[in-house]
């Protein structure tokens, strides 16, 4: 098939979507319009900040809107929509006139939904990947044009894995648009849903195994509680499995007991303070203090 000749309208917001947009621009695809979320407020009287996608569009003199009004007025079959982490369902009235493809960060039908990267890490998946898929009114159910896998390693966090998937997704999208989209293959197999992460999921339950605690830290940068203060766990690592610590107890070296084994804190963020090495945080505690997380 021939290279995709239709001009593109791009829908997305976060850094990962901006990465894909930049890849399309670098490969010479015509982007006629970008739809992204409204600018974020930075604080009282501090103005607003454009989304990463909007910043790329502005840097490349591409028109931008913050809702579907432009598409509602300009939808037609000579446009192709590209959706990456847009975060909203595309109305059927628009899809009826403008076909769209989505770069989704999982191997569908596993992890349909809002948080596929977080859920893959939390579940201990050995692999994930990206799919180029047809956009339908229902969530992440469309036919798949192409997919590519990537291994999930123990050092992957949500941020680093998302960045890797964005690069992979941009490459795969360019390859498929350059060659011309093939016929999509209907999704098959058992579907799983990647629900948006809830606030209550961010708190570490030290009764979980050390393996699960480490997954939670990598996926969510979770927090624990000491007294009445939150302590965000930025990074942690595996440690000796025979450590004699009670559940939630932290020793002078930063090892914390779990329901099965222990983990070692590497970087933390005390409430109201900057990220710091766990060793520096521990040096600031009283030598006689028993550190018991809850």
PDB file of C-alpha atoms in Angstrom:
ATOM      1  CA  UNK A   1       0.000   0.000   0.000  1.00  0.00           C
ATOM      2  CA  UNK A   2       1.047   3.618  -0.549  1.00  0.00           C
ATOM      3  CA  UNK A   3       2.249   6.031   2.125  1.00  0.00           C
ATOM      4  CA  UNK A   4      -0.583   7.651   4.079  1.00  0.00           C
ATOM      5  CA  UNK A   5      -1.379  10.814   2.116  1.00  0.00           C
ATOM      6  CA  UNK A   6      -4.186  12.199   4.261  1.00  0.00           C
ATOM      7  CA  UNK A   7      -3.324  15.147   6.499  1.00  0.00           C
ATOM      8  CA  UNK A   8      -3.356  14.241  10.179  1.00  0.00           C
ATOM      9  CA  UNK A   9      -5.152  15.709  13.157  1.00  0.00           C
ATOM     10  CA  UNK A  10      -3.426  14.748  16.416  1.00  0.00           C
ATOM     11  CA  UNK A  11      -5.198  14.243  19.758  1.00  0.00           C
ATOM     12  CA  UNK A  12      -3.152  13.861  22.942  1.00  0.00           C
ATOM     13  CA  UNK A  13      -1.839  15.617  26.020  1.00  0.00           C
ATOM     14  CA  UNK A  14       1.066  14.212  28.102  1.00  0.00           C
ATOM     15  CA  UNK A  15       4.790  13.869  27.463  1.00  0.00           C
ATOM     16  CA  UNK A  16       4.421  10.419  25.892  1.00  0.00           C
ATOM     17  CA  UNK A  17       1.955  11.801  23.336  1.00  0.00           C
ATOM     18  CA  UNK A  18       4.287  14.731  22.648  1.00  0.00           C
ATOM     19  CA  UNK A  19       7.040  12.224  21.861  1.00  0.00           C
ATOM     20  CA  UNK A  20       4.867  10.534  19.225  1.00  0.00           C
ATOM     21  CA  UNK A  21       3.822  13.895  17.754  1.00  0.00           C
ATOM     22  CA  UNK A  22       7.467  14.955  17.492  1.00  0.00           C
ATOM     23  CA  UNK A  23       8.290  11.710  15.677  1.00  0.00           C
ATOM     24  CA  UNK A  24       5.514  12.298  13.135  1.00  0.00           C
ATOM     25  CA  UNK A  25       6.719  15.852  12.522  1.00  0.00           C
ATOM     26  CA  UNK A  26      10.343  14.706  12.162  1.00  0.00           C
ATOM     27  CA  UNK A  27       9.280  12.227   9.467  1.00  0.00           C
ATOM     28  CA  UNK A  28       7.464  14.842   7.420  1.00  0.00           C
ATOM     29  CA  UNK A  29       3.830  13.968   8.056  1.00  0.00           C
ATOM     30  CA  UNK A  30       1.417  16.857   7.613  1.00  0.00           C
ATOM     31  CA  UNK A  31      -0.237  17.750  10.929  1.00  0.00           C
ATOM     32  CA  UNK A  32      -3.027  20.229  10.249  1.00  0.00           C
ATOM     33  CA  UNK A  33      -4.412  20.520  13.776  1.00  0.00           C
ATOM     34  CA  UNK A  34      -3.798  19.389  17.355  1.00  0.00           C
ATOM     35  CA  UNK A  35      -6.453  18.783  20.013  1.00  0.00           C
ATOM     36  CA  UNK A  36      -5.198  18.694  23.609  1.00  0.00           C
ATOM     37  CA  UNK A  37      -6.292  19.430  27.157  1.00  0.00           C
ATOM     38  CA  UNK A  38      -6.581  23.031  28.328  1.00  0.00           C
ATOM     39  CA  UNK A  39      -3.523  24.697  29.849  1.00  0.00           C
ATOM     40  CA  UNK A  40      -2.845  23.729  33.469  1.00  0.00           C
ATOM     41  CA  UNK A  41      -2.884  26.388  36.172  1.00  0.00           C
ATOM     42  CA  UNK A  42       0.470  26.744  37.952  1.00  0.00           C
ATOM     43  CA  UNK A  43      -0.848  28.329  41.136  1.00  0.00           C
ATOM     44  CA  UNK A  44      -2.394  31.515  42.415  1.00  0.00           C
ATOM     45  CA  UNK A  45      -1.481  34.338  40.042  1.00  0.00           C
ATOM     46  CA  UNK A  46       1.226  32.272  38.331  1.00  0.00           C
ATOM     47  CA  UNK A  47      -0.510  31.851  34.986  1.00  0.00           C
ATOM     48  CA  UNK A  48      -0.862  28.610  33.062  1.00  0.00           C
ATOM     49  CA  UNK A  49       1.360  25.987  31.454  1.00  0.00           C
ATOM     50  CA  UNK A  50       0.561  24.377  28.088  1.00  0.00           C
ATOM     51  CA  UNK A  51       0.417  20.606  27.862  1.00  0.00           C
ATOM     52  CA  UNK A  52       3.528  18.892  26.435  1.00  0.00           C
ATOM     53  CA  UNK A  53       1.605  18.209  23.216  1.00  0.00           C
ATOM     54  CA  UNK A  54       0.520  21.829  22.898  1.00  0.00           C
ATOM     55  CA  UNK A  55       4.106  22.996  23.405  1.00  0.00           C
ATOM     56  CA  UNK A  56       5.296  20.799  20.524  1.00  0.00           C
ATOM     57  CA  UNK A  57       2.460  22.132  18.351  1.00  0.00           C
ATOM     58  CA  UNK A  58       3.300  25.748  19.194  1.00  0.00           C
ATOM     59  CA  UNK A  59       6.989  25.135  18.505  1.00  0.00           C
ATOM     60  CA  UNK A  60       6.035  23.872  15.049  1.00  0.00           C
ATOM     61  CA  UNK A  61       3.362  26.504  14.264  1.00  0.00           C
ATOM     62  CA  UNK A  62       0.504  23.977  14.293  1.00  0.00           C
ATOM     63  CA  UNK A  63      -2.997  25.188  15.170  1.00  0.00           C
ATOM     64  CA  UNK A  64      -4.291  23.969  18.543  1.00  0.00           C
ATOM     65  CA  UNK A  65      -7.708  23.651  20.181  1.00  0.00           C
ATOM     66  CA  UNK A  66      -8.764  22.367  23.598  1.00  0.00           C
ATOM     67  CA  UNK A  67     -12.000  20.599  22.704  1.00  0.00           C
ATOM     68  CA  UNK A  68     -13.749  18.825  19.849  1.00  0.00           C
ATOM     69  CA  UNK A  69     -15.179  21.971  18.253  1.00  0.00           C
ATOM     70  CA  UNK A  70     -12.591  22.112  15.462  1.00  0.00           C
ATOM     71  CA  UNK A  71     -13.166  18.453  14.626  1.00  0.00           C
ATOM     72  CA  UNK A  72     -16.930  18.873  14.744  1.00  0.00           C
ATOM     73  CA  UNK A  73     -16.654  21.621  12.138  1.00  0.00           C
ATOM     74  CA  UNK A  74     -13.941  20.050   9.978  1.00  0.00           C
ATOM     75  CA  UNK A  75     -14.506  16.287  10.169  1.00  0.00           C
ATOM     76  CA  UNK A  76     -14.268  14.539   6.821  1.00  0.00           C
ATOM     77  CA  UNK A  77     -12.850  11.340   5.378  1.00  0.00           C
ATOM     78  CA  UNK A  78      -9.829  13.114   3.898  1.00  0.00           C
ATOM     79  CA  UNK A  79      -8.443  13.556   7.408  1.00  0.00           C
ATOM     80  CA  UNK A  80      -6.909  10.829   9.582  1.00  0.00           C
ATOM     81  CA  UNK A  81      -6.962  11.258  13.346  1.00  0.00           C
ATOM     82  CA  UNK A  82      -4.069  10.019  15.486  1.00  0.00           C
ATOM     83  CA  UNK A  83      -4.895   9.570  19.179  1.00  0.00           C
ATOM     84  CA  UNK A  84      -2.252   9.101  21.890  1.00  0.00           C
ATOM     85  CA  UNK A  85      -3.198   9.300  25.578  1.00  0.00           C
ATOM     86  CA  UNK A  86      -5.909  11.852  24.911  1.00  0.00           C
ATOM     87  CA  UNK A  87      -7.968  10.699  27.885  1.00  0.00           C
ATOM     88  CA  UNK A  88     -11.433  11.217  26.443  1.00  0.00           C
ATOM     89  CA  UNK A  89     -13.822   9.136  24.360  1.00  0.00           C
ATOM     90  CA  UNK A  90     -14.110  10.375  20.772  1.00  0.00           C
ATOM     91  CA  UNK A  91     -17.802  10.977  19.916  1.00  0.00           C
ATOM     92  CA  UNK A  92     -19.318   8.652  17.337  1.00  0.00           C
ATOM     93  CA  UNK A  93     -20.529  11.619  15.300  1.00  0.00           C
ATOM     94  CA  UNK A  94     -16.903  12.593  14.668  1.00  0.00           C
ATOM     95  CA  UNK A  95     -15.690   9.037  14.054  1.00  0.00           C
ATOM     96  CA  UNK A  96     -18.451   8.624  11.474  1.00  0.00           C
ATOM     97  CA  UNK A  97     -16.709  11.212   9.297  1.00  0.00           C
ATOM     98  CA  UNK A  98     -13.044  11.095  10.342  1.00  0.00           C
ATOM     99  CA  UNK A  99     -11.325   7.722  10.792  1.00  0.00           C
ATOM    100  CA  UNK A 100      -8.825   7.583  13.654  1.00  0.00           C
ATOM    101  CA  UNK A 101      -6.032   5.345  14.886  1.00  0.00           C
ATOM    102  CA  UNK A 102      -4.808   5.077  18.459  1.00  0.00           C
ATOM    103  CA  UNK A 103      -1.319   4.339  19.764  1.00  0.00           C
ATOM    104  CA  UNK A 104      -2.120   2.292  22.880  1.00  0.00           C
ATOM    105  CA  UNK A 105       0.537   1.285  25.394  1.00  0.00           C
ATOM    106  CA  UNK A 106      -0.294  -2.379  25.909  1.00  0.00           C
ATOM    107  CA  UNK A 107      -0.675  -5.621  23.969  1.00  0.00           C
ATOM    108  CA  UNK A 108      -4.413  -5.592  23.443  1.00  0.00           C
ATOM    109  CA  UNK A 109      -6.787  -6.952  24.564  1.00  0.00           C
ATOM    110  CA  UNK A 110      -4.706  -7.014  27.761  1.00  0.00           C
ATOM    111  CA  UNK A 111      -4.932  -3.752  29.701  1.00  0.00           C
ATOM    112  CA  UNK A 112      -7.593  -1.782  27.907  1.00  0.00           C
ATOM    113  CA  UNK A 113      -8.190   1.500  29.664  1.00  0.00           C
ATOM    114  CA  UNK A 114      -6.553   4.463  31.346  1.00  0.00           C
ATOM    115  CA  UNK A 115      -3.547   2.966  33.164  1.00  0.00           C
ATOM    116  CA  UNK A 116      -2.048   0.147  31.069  1.00  0.00           C
ATOM    117  CA  UNK A 117       1.573   0.797  32.052  1.00  0.00           C
ATOM    118  CA  UNK A 118       0.892   0.961  35.785  1.00  0.00           C
ATOM    119  CA  UNK A 119      -1.247  -2.180  35.675  1.00  0.00           C
ATOM    120  CA  UNK A 120       1.348  -4.148  33.706  1.00  0.00           C
ATOM    121  CA  UNK A 121       4.047  -3.359  36.277  1.00  0.00           C
ATOM    122  CA  UNK A 122       1.750  -4.059  39.244  1.00  0.00           C
ATOM    123  CA  UNK A 123       0.757  -7.417  37.761  1.00  0.00           C
ATOM    124  CA  UNK A 124       4.374  -8.437  37.239  1.00  0.00           C
ATOM    125  CA  UNK A 125       3.957  -8.832  33.480  1.00  0.00           C
ATOM    126  CA  UNK A 126       7.175  -9.921  31.760  1.00  0.00           C
ATOM    127  CA  UNK A 127       6.239  -8.125  28.539  1.00  0.00           C
ATOM    128  CA  UNK A 128       4.081  -5.320  27.306  1.00  0.00           C
ATOM    129  CA  UNK A 129       4.086  -3.338  24.086  1.00  0.00           C
ATOM    130  CA  UNK A 130       2.264  -0.937  21.812  1.00  0.00           C
ATOM    131  CA  UNK A 131      -0.654  -1.410  19.451  1.00  0.00           C
ATOM    132  CA  UNK A 132      -1.743   0.734  16.528  1.00  0.00           C
ATOM    133  CA  UNK A 133      -5.490   0.246  16.553  1.00  0.00           C
ATOM    134  CA  UNK A 134      -8.698   1.520  15.024  1.00  0.00           C
ATOM    135  CA  UNK A 135     -10.603   3.947  17.247  1.00  0.00           C
ATOM    136  CA  UNK A 136     -14.183   2.990  18.091  1.00  0.00           C
ATOM    137  CA  UNK A 137     -16.709   4.566  20.437  1.00  0.00           C
ATOM    138  CA  UNK A 138     -16.113   1.769  22.942  1.00  0.00           C
ATOM    139  CA  UNK A 139     -12.890   1.813  24.941  1.00  0.00           C
ATOM    140  CA  UNK A 140      -9.837   0.269  23.234  1.00  0.00           C
ATOM    141  CA  UNK A 141     -11.824  -2.390  21.392  1.00  0.00           C
ATOM    142  CA  UNK A 142     -10.908  -1.612  17.776  1.00  0.00           C
ATOM    143  CA  UNK A 143      -9.091  -3.800  15.286  1.00  0.00           C
ATOM    144  CA  UNK A 144      -5.291  -3.849  15.589  1.00  0.00           C
ATOM    145  CA  UNK A 145      -3.188  -2.758  12.601  1.00  0.00           C
ATOM    146  CA  UNK A 146       0.197  -3.517  14.168  1.00  0.00           C
ATOM    147  CA  UNK A 147       1.809  -4.299  17.497  1.00  0.00           C
ATOM    148  CA  UNK A 148       5.304  -4.581  18.918  1.00  0.00           C
ATOM    149  CA  UNK A 149       6.518  -6.069  22.197  1.00  0.00           C
ATOM    150  CA  UNK A 150       8.993  -4.858  24.807  1.00  0.00           C
ATOM    151  CA  UNK A 151      10.349  -6.646  27.867  1.00  0.00           C
ATOM    152  CA  UNK A 152       9.560  -5.173  31.276  1.00  0.00           C
ATOM    153  CA  UNK A 153      12.736  -5.188  33.375  1.00  0.00           C
ATOM    154  CA  UNK A 154      13.105  -4.767  37.128  1.00  0.00           C
ATOM    155  CA  UNK A 155      14.397  -1.215  36.735  1.00  0.00           C
ATOM    156  CA  UNK A 156      11.369  -0.029  34.756  1.00  0.00           C
ATOM    157  CA  UNK A 157       9.145   2.509  36.472  1.00  0.00           C
ATOM    158  CA  UNK A 158       5.915   3.853  35.027  1.00  0.00           C
ATOM    159  CA  UNK A 159       7.816   6.919  33.823  1.00  0.00           C
ATOM    160  CA  UNK A 160      10.685   5.063  32.138  1.00  0.00           C
ATOM    161  CA  UNK A 161       8.522   2.317  30.637  1.00  0.00           C
ATOM    162  CA  UNK A 162       6.066   4.892  29.281  1.00  0.00           C
ATOM    163  CA  UNK A 163       8.959   6.789  27.691  1.00  0.00           C
ATOM    164  CA  UNK A 164      10.247   3.587  26.065  1.00  0.00           C
ATOM    165  CA  UNK A 165       6.766   2.731  24.800  1.00  0.00           C
ATOM    166  CA  UNK A 166       6.296   6.234  23.385  1.00  0.00           C
ATOM    167  CA  UNK A 167       9.489   5.885  21.353  1.00  0.00           C
ATOM    168  CA  UNK A 168       8.465   2.413  20.197  1.00  0.00           C
ATOM    169  CA  UNK A 169       4.934   3.595  19.406  1.00  0.00           C
ATOM    170  CA  UNK A 170       6.173   6.550  17.380  1.00  0.00           C
ATOM    171  CA  UNK A 171       8.432   4.295  15.334  1.00  0.00           C
ATOM    172  CA  UNK A 172       5.687   1.733  14.746  1.00  0.00           C
ATOM    173  CA  UNK A 173       3.195   4.428  13.760  1.00  0.00           C
ATOM    174  CA  UNK A 174       5.604   5.991  11.266  1.00  0.00           C
ATOM    175  CA  UNK A 175       6.379   2.576   9.759  1.00  0.00           C
ATOM    176  CA  UNK A 176       2.703   1.763   9.293  1.00  0.00           C
ATOM    177  CA  UNK A 177       1.663   5.170   7.988  1.00  0.00           C
ATOM    178  CA  UNK A 178       4.642   5.149   5.620  1.00  0.00           C
ATOM    179  CA  UNK A 179       3.709   1.738   4.242  1.00  0.00           C
ATOM    180  CA  UNK A 180      -0.042   2.365   4.328  1.00  0.00           C
ATOM    181  CA  UNK A 181      -2.291   0.910   7.005  1.00  0.00           C
ATOM    182  CA  UNK A 182      -3.101  -2.759   6.490  1.00  0.00           C
ATOM    183  CA  UNK A 183      -6.434  -4.353   7.294  1.00  0.00           C
ATOM    184  CA  UNK A 184      -6.925  -4.401  11.035  1.00  0.00           C
ATOM    185  CA  UNK A 185      -7.117  -7.706  12.881  1.00  0.00           C
ATOM    186  CA  UNK A 186      -9.948  -8.030  15.427  1.00  0.00           C
ATOM    187  CA  UNK A 187      -8.732  -8.405  18.997  1.00  0.00           C
ATOM    188  CA  UNK A 188      -8.882 -11.928  20.365  1.00  0.00           C
ATOM    189  CA  UNK A 189      -8.258 -13.488  23.744  1.00  0.00           C
ATOM    190  CA  UNK A 190      -9.343 -12.493  27.226  1.00  0.00           C
ATOM    191  CA  UNK A 191      -9.587  -8.746  27.795  1.00  0.00           C
ATOM    192  CA  UNK A 192      -8.365  -7.150  31.016  1.00  0.00           C
ATOM    193  CA  UNK A 193      -9.170  -3.612  32.120  1.00  0.00           C
ATOM    194  CA  UNK A 194      -6.517  -1.129  33.252  1.00  0.00           C
ATOM    195  CA  UNK A 195      -8.571   0.972  35.632  1.00  0.00           C
ATOM    196  CA  UNK A 196      -7.375   4.442  36.549  1.00  0.00           C
ATOM    197  CA  UNK A 197      -5.249   4.313  39.698  1.00  0.00           C
ATOM    198  CA  UNK A 198      -7.216   5.285  42.809  1.00  0.00           C
ATOM    199  CA  UNK A 199      -5.742   7.329  45.643  1.00  0.00           C
ATOM    200  CA  UNK A 200      -6.170   4.483  48.109  1.00  0.00           C
ATOM    201  CA  UNK A 201      -3.934   2.271  45.955  1.00  0.00           C
ATOM    202  CA  UNK A 202      -0.969   4.571  46.536  1.00  0.00           C
ATOM    203  CA  UNK A 203      -0.501   3.623  50.192  1.00  0.00           C
ATOM    204  CA  UNK A 204       1.853   0.711  50.759  1.00  0.00           C
ATOM    205  CA  UNK A 205       0.515  -2.251  52.700  1.00  0.00           C
ATOM    206  CA  UNK A 206       3.644  -3.683  54.290  1.00  0.00           C
ATOM    207  CA  UNK A 207       1.839  -6.992  54.812  1.00  0.00           C
ATOM    208  CA  UNK A 208       2.210  -7.540  51.065  1.00  0.00           C
ATOM    209  CA  UNK A 209       5.249  -9.474  49.854  1.00  0.00           C
ATOM    210  CA  UNK A 210       8.512  -7.666  49.151  1.00  0.00           C
ATOM    211  CA  UNK A 211       8.033  -8.434  45.455  1.00  0.00           C
ATOM    212  CA  UNK A 212       4.630  -6.730  45.396  1.00  0.00           C
ATOM    213  CA  UNK A 213       5.854  -3.733  47.408  1.00  0.00           C
ATOM    214  CA  UNK A 214       8.670  -3.175  44.910  1.00  0.00           C
ATOM    215  CA  UNK A 215       6.218  -3.393  42.009  1.00  0.00           C
ATOM    216  CA  UNK A 216       3.980  -0.855  43.721  1.00  0.00           C
ATOM    217  CA  UNK A 217       6.864   1.576  44.215  1.00  0.00           C
ATOM    218  CA  UNK A 218       7.950   1.226  40.578  1.00  0.00           C
ATOM    219  CA  UNK A 219       4.417   1.621  39.266  1.00  0.00           C
ATOM    220  CA  UNK A 220       2.986   4.270  41.568  1.00  0.00           C
ATOM    221  CA  UNK A 221       5.727   5.941  43.649  1.00  0.00           C
ATOM    222  CA  UNK A 222       3.625   4.989  46.614  1.00  0.00           C
ATOM    223  CA  UNK A 223       3.718   6.357  50.135  1.00  0.00           C
ATOM    224  CA  UNK A 224       3.786   5.077  53.666  1.00  0.00           C
ATOM    225  CA  UNK A 225       2.930   6.796  56.946  1.00  0.00           C
ATOM    226  CA  UNK A 226       5.196   7.463  59.926  1.00  0.00           C
ATOM    227  CA  UNK A 227       3.283   8.910  62.844  1.00  0.00           C
ATOM    228  CA  UNK A 228       1.058  11.506  61.190  1.00  0.00           C
ATOM    229  CA  UNK A 229       3.375  12.241  58.251  1.00  0.00           C
ATOM    230  CA  UNK A 230       3.422  10.752  54.785  1.00  0.00           C
ATOM    231  CA  UNK A 231       6.700   9.513  53.342  1.00  0.00           C
ATOM    232  CA  UNK A 232       6.733   8.965  49.592  1.00  0.00           C
ATOM    233  CA  UNK A 233       8.902   6.050  48.504  1.00  0.00           C
ATOM    234  CA  UNK A 234      10.553   7.146  45.266  1.00  0.00           C
ATOM    235  CA  UNK A 235      12.786   4.106  44.736  1.00  0.00           C
ATOM    236  CA  UNK A 236      13.463   0.903  46.635  1.00  0.00           C
ATOM    237  CA  UNK A 237      15.359  -2.303  45.969  1.00  0.00           C
ATOM    238  CA  UNK A 238      15.416  -5.942  46.947  1.00  0.00           C
ATOM    239  CA  UNK A 239      17.507  -6.957  49.947  1.00  0.00           C
ATOM    240  CA  UNK A 240      18.305 -10.069  51.964  1.00  0.00           C
ATOM    241  CA  UNK A 241      15.281 -12.296  52.404  1.00  0.00           C
ATOM    242  CA  UNK A 242      16.233 -13.446  55.923  1.00  0.00           C
ATOM    243  CA  UNK A 243      16.106 -10.009  57.563  1.00  0.00           C
ATOM    244  CA  UNK A 244      14.412 -10.240  60.983  1.00  0.00           C
ATOM    245  CA  UNK A 245      12.148  -7.202  60.872  1.00  0.00           C
ATOM    246  CA  UNK A 246       8.492  -6.969  61.757  1.00  0.00           C
ATOM    247  CA  UNK A 247       6.036  -5.844  59.101  1.00  0.00           C
ATOM    248  CA  UNK A 248       6.585  -2.128  58.426  1.00  0.00           C
ATOM    249  CA  UNK A 249       9.640  -1.841  60.692  1.00  0.00           C
ATOM    250  CA  UNK A 250      12.573   0.116  59.210  1.00  0.00           C
ATOM    251  CA  UNK A 251      16.121  -0.410  60.486  1.00  0.00           C
ATOM    252  CA  UNK A 252      19.106   1.964  60.434  1.00  0.00           C
ATOM    253  CA  UNK A 253      20.161   0.806  56.948  1.00  0.00           C
ATOM    254  CA  UNK A 254      16.753   1.502  55.396  1.00  0.00           C
ATOM    255  CA  UNK A 255      15.554  -2.086  55.248  1.00  0.00           C
ATOM    256  CA  UNK A 256      11.816  -2.470  55.826  1.00  0.00           C
ATOM    257  CA  UNK A 257      10.059  -5.685  56.767  1.00  0.00           C
ATOM    258  CA  UNK A 258       7.170  -6.911  54.620  1.00  0.00           C
ATOM    259  CA  UNK A 259       4.776  -9.827  54.723  1.00  0.00           C
ATOM    260  CA  UNK A 260       7.425 -11.923  52.971  1.00  0.00           C
ATOM    261  CA  UNK A 261      11.011 -10.670  53.059  1.00  0.00           C
ATOM    262  CA  UNK A 262      12.237  -7.092  53.123  1.00  0.00           C
ATOM    263  CA  UNK A 263      13.014  -4.166  50.831  1.00  0.00           C
ATOM    264  CA  UNK A 264      15.613  -1.415  51.138  1.00  0.00           C
ATOM    265  CA  UNK A 265      14.634   2.239  50.719  1.00  0.00           C
ATOM    266  CA  UNK A 266      16.828   4.096  48.206  1.00  0.00           C
ATOM    267  CA  UNK A 267      15.174   7.497  47.698  1.00  0.00           C
ATOM    268  CA  UNK A 268      12.305   9.062  49.622  1.00  0.00           C
ATOM    269  CA  UNK A 269      10.369  12.312  49.814  1.00  0.00           C
ATOM    270  CA  UNK A 270       9.220  13.474  53.244  1.00  0.00           C
ATOM    271  CA  UNK A 271       5.993  15.440  53.353  1.00  0.00           C
ATOM    272  CA  UNK A 272       6.623  19.053  52.305  1.00  0.00           C
ATOM    273  CA  UNK A 273      10.268  18.419  51.376  1.00  0.00           C
ATOM    274  CA  UNK A 274      12.358  17.557  48.332  1.00  0.00           C
ATOM    275  CA  UNK A 275      13.363  14.070  47.212  1.00  0.00           C
ATOM    276  CA  UNK A 276      16.439  12.824  49.097  1.00  0.00           C
ATOM    277  CA  UNK A 277      18.537   9.716  49.547  1.00  0.00           C
ATOM    278  CA  UNK A 278      16.997   7.398  52.101  1.00  0.00           C
ATOM    279  CA  UNK A 279      20.342   7.349  53.931  1.00  0.00           C
ATOM    280  CA  UNK A 280      20.169  11.142  54.390  1.00  0.00           C
ATOM    281  CA  UNK A 281      16.607  10.890  55.675  1.00  0.00           C
ATOM    282  CA  UNK A 282      17.639   8.193  58.148  1.00  0.00           C
ATOM    283  CA  UNK A 283      20.567  10.272  59.429  1.00  0.00           C
ATOM    284  CA  UNK A 284      18.063  12.965  60.318  1.00  0.00           C
ATOM    285  CA  UNK A 285      16.164  10.630  62.639  1.00  0.00           C
ATOM    286  CA  UNK A 286      16.978  10.112  66.302  1.00  0.00           C
ATOM    287  CA  UNK A 287      19.302   7.154  66.906  1.00  0.00           C
ATOM    288  CA  UNK A 288      16.939   5.826  69.570  1.00  0.00           C
ATOM    289  CA  UNK A 289      13.806   6.146  67.430  1.00  0.00           C
ATOM    290  CA  UNK A 290      12.013   2.988  66.401  1.00  0.00           C
ATOM    291  CA  UNK A 291      10.805   3.593  62.854  1.00  0.00           C
ATOM    292  CA  UNK A 292       7.518   1.790  62.367  1.00  0.00           C
ATOM    293  CA  UNK A 293       5.597   2.531  59.186  1.00  0.00           C
ATOM    294  CA  UNK A 294       1.846   2.058  59.026  1.00  0.00           C
TER     295      UNK A 294
END
